[in-house]
Amino acid sequence: MVNSTTECKFLIVREFDKERDVKVVEKLERNCEIGTKKGVSIFTNMMGDPLSRIRFYPIHVILVAELLESKEIVGVVRGCIKNVGTTTPPGSLLKMGCIIGLRVSPTYRRKGVALKLVTSLEEWMVRNGAEYSYLATEKNNEASKALFALKCNYVSLSSLVIFVHPTSTSTCLPTKHISERDIKIEKVNIDQAISLYKRILKTKELYPLDIDTILKEKLSLGTWVCYYKDEGCIKLQNMVDNNEDFITTNNNQTLIGSTSSSWVIFSIWNTCESYKLQIKKSSHHHPLRFLHTTLKHAREKIIFPCLRILVSESLSRPFGFLFLYGLHGEGNNLGNLMEFIWRFTSRLGESMKDCRVVITELGLGDPLANYVPQTNSMSCIDDLWYTKRLSSIGHNNGKDEEMAMKRYVGNNVFVDPREF
């Protein structure tokens, strides 16, 4: 049992028991819609594995809120701990806990259940050595912001944008007179992807230290480099131990050329094998022309305010998505490359069973955020990251350190695909 001092005397918070809680938690999450708008809701489908979104971390936990009398589970939250690096001050290392998947039964909301789950999870993080806790929430989620900023004393850490687009190429990404004759996408081998990302991460203000683990995970489908054929290939320097190195593609071609070439590197994470989403429409509503609703991602809200997908029978079944991560570009001509990357990923998604959406998330300070193709089918969602210095729990002297953390971390961060 987790010991929490938060007042909520009609329940206890304990660790998830795989033998007896799987079906109960699955049912709870089915009953907790993660977004409603005009009669449409989106639900998470963990495919019988509540650990699917945190098992990639060596230190993780699921906590459940259980009523004392009836033993009914009325809330659940996931947490994990990872080591991260920051560039300001250079070389700083932190042990951070992440809050994922907070759910409370509709019947027991606004009764202190969420607060007790969060404080219990924070205590678990402290016992496991975490210095900070953090989470993300959609900017317009006033209830979540009130819980974390007002009741739990979190401070805003970073502002990001989530971009969402259906996989169907019929949803009209602009062409801008580019073709496969103009642009090349080459897959790189995993060892060189690791080396390149270790160089790239030095430009990010917050990043995971175990990028090699992420890239080697089976849900990571690979890493690619996109560049213009007529600009020549790409010369990438100072990748390993300050020595010159080059990327070798799967076709055994060496990308060597001018450092002024425009190029983008990206990786793809397949959530379809981890968990799925499901749209449900109230029976008393007429069919909607457009989906105008909310997805809540791992931390916990993604919103689809302008995603033009028909609410059809195909989307009433569980569906997954591909997540573009590790996006990094250099050069002066990145717009067409980013468009081509979206087309490439959408085609890949179309070929995969149950994949319906492509998603990425970029900090407002990330230069590539300005080059994501904008169409009527592309949703842009404001996301906020919050953090809290855990050593300040029970004290009043932690706010200055939290504000210092905010100054260190701006809006150009690496978004960990494991948290989607």
PDB file of N, CA and C in Angstrom, residues 177-184 227-230:
ATOM      1  N   HIS A 177       4.991  21.029 -56.207  1.00  0.00           N
ATOM      2  CA  HIS A 177       5.830  20.640 -57.339  1.00  0.00           C
ATOM      3  C   HIS A 177       7.037  19.803 -56.936  1.00  0.00           C
ATOM      4  N   ILE A 178       6.904  18.996 -55.910  1.00  0.00           N
ATOM      5  CA  ILE A 178       7.990  18.101 -55.540  1.00  0.00           C
ATOM      6  C   ILE A 178       7.599  16.682 -55.894  1.00  0.00           C
ATOM      7  N   SER A 179       8.578  15.848 -56.114  1.00  0.00           N
ATOM      8  CA  SER A 179       8.320  14.456 -56.456  1.00  0.00           C
ATOM      9  C   SER A 179       9.479  13.618 -55.963  1.00  0.00           C
ATOM     10  N   GLU A 180       9.331  12.319 -56.123  1.00  0.00           N
ATOM     11  CA  GLU A 180      10.392  11.408 -55.713  1.00  0.00           C
ATOM     12  C   GLU A 180      11.649  11.601 -56.555  1.00  0.00           C
ATOM     13  N   ARG A 181      11.533  12.274 -57.682  1.00  0.00           N
ATOM     14  CA  ARG A 181      12.715  12.583 -58.493  1.00  0.00           C
ATOM     15  C   ARG A 181      13.552  13.685 -57.866  1.00  0.00           C
ATOM     16  N   ASP A 182      12.928  14.496 -56.992  1.00  0.00           N
ATOM     17  CA  ASP A 182      13.618  15.648 -56.414  1.00  0.00           C
ATOM     18  C   ASP A 182      14.207  15.365 -55.034  1.00  0.00           C
ATOM     19  N   ILE A 183      13.538  14.494 -54.277  1.00  0.00           N
ATOM     20  CA  ILE A 183      13.889  14.278 -52.870  1.00  0.00           C
ATOM     21  C   ILE A 183      14.155  12.807 -52.624  1.00  0.00           C
ATOM     22  N   LYS A 184      15.103  12.538 -51.771  1.00  0.00           N
ATOM     23  CA  LYS A 184      15.451  11.160 -51.441  1.00  0.00           C
ATOM     24  C   LYS A 184      15.290  10.929 -49.939  1.00  0.00           C
ATOM     25  N   TYR A 227      16.661  14.333 -47.917  1.00  0.00           N
ATOM     26  CA  TYR A 227      17.478  15.402 -48.477  1.00  0.00           C
ATOM     27  C   TYR A 227      17.167  15.584 -49.956  1.00  0.00           C
ATOM     28  N   TYR A 228      17.620  16.702 -50.523  1.00  0.00           N
ATOM     29  CA  TYR A 228      17.424  16.990 -51.944  1.00  0.00           C
ATOM     30  C   TYR A 228      18.516  16.315 -52.769  1.00  0.00           C
ATOM     31  N   LYS A 229      18.088  15.637 -53.820  1.00  0.00           N
ATOM     32  CA  LYS A 229      19.052  14.951 -54.672  1.00  0.00           C
ATOM     33  C   LYS A 229      19.983  15.937 -55.378  1.00  0.00           C
ATOM     34  N   ASP A 230      19.424  17.057 -55.832  1.00  0.00           N
ATOM     35  CA  ASP A 230      20.250  17.981 -56.621  1.00  0.00           C
ATOM     36  C   ASP A 230      21.207  18.807 -55.776  1.00  0.00           C
TER      37      ASP A 230
END
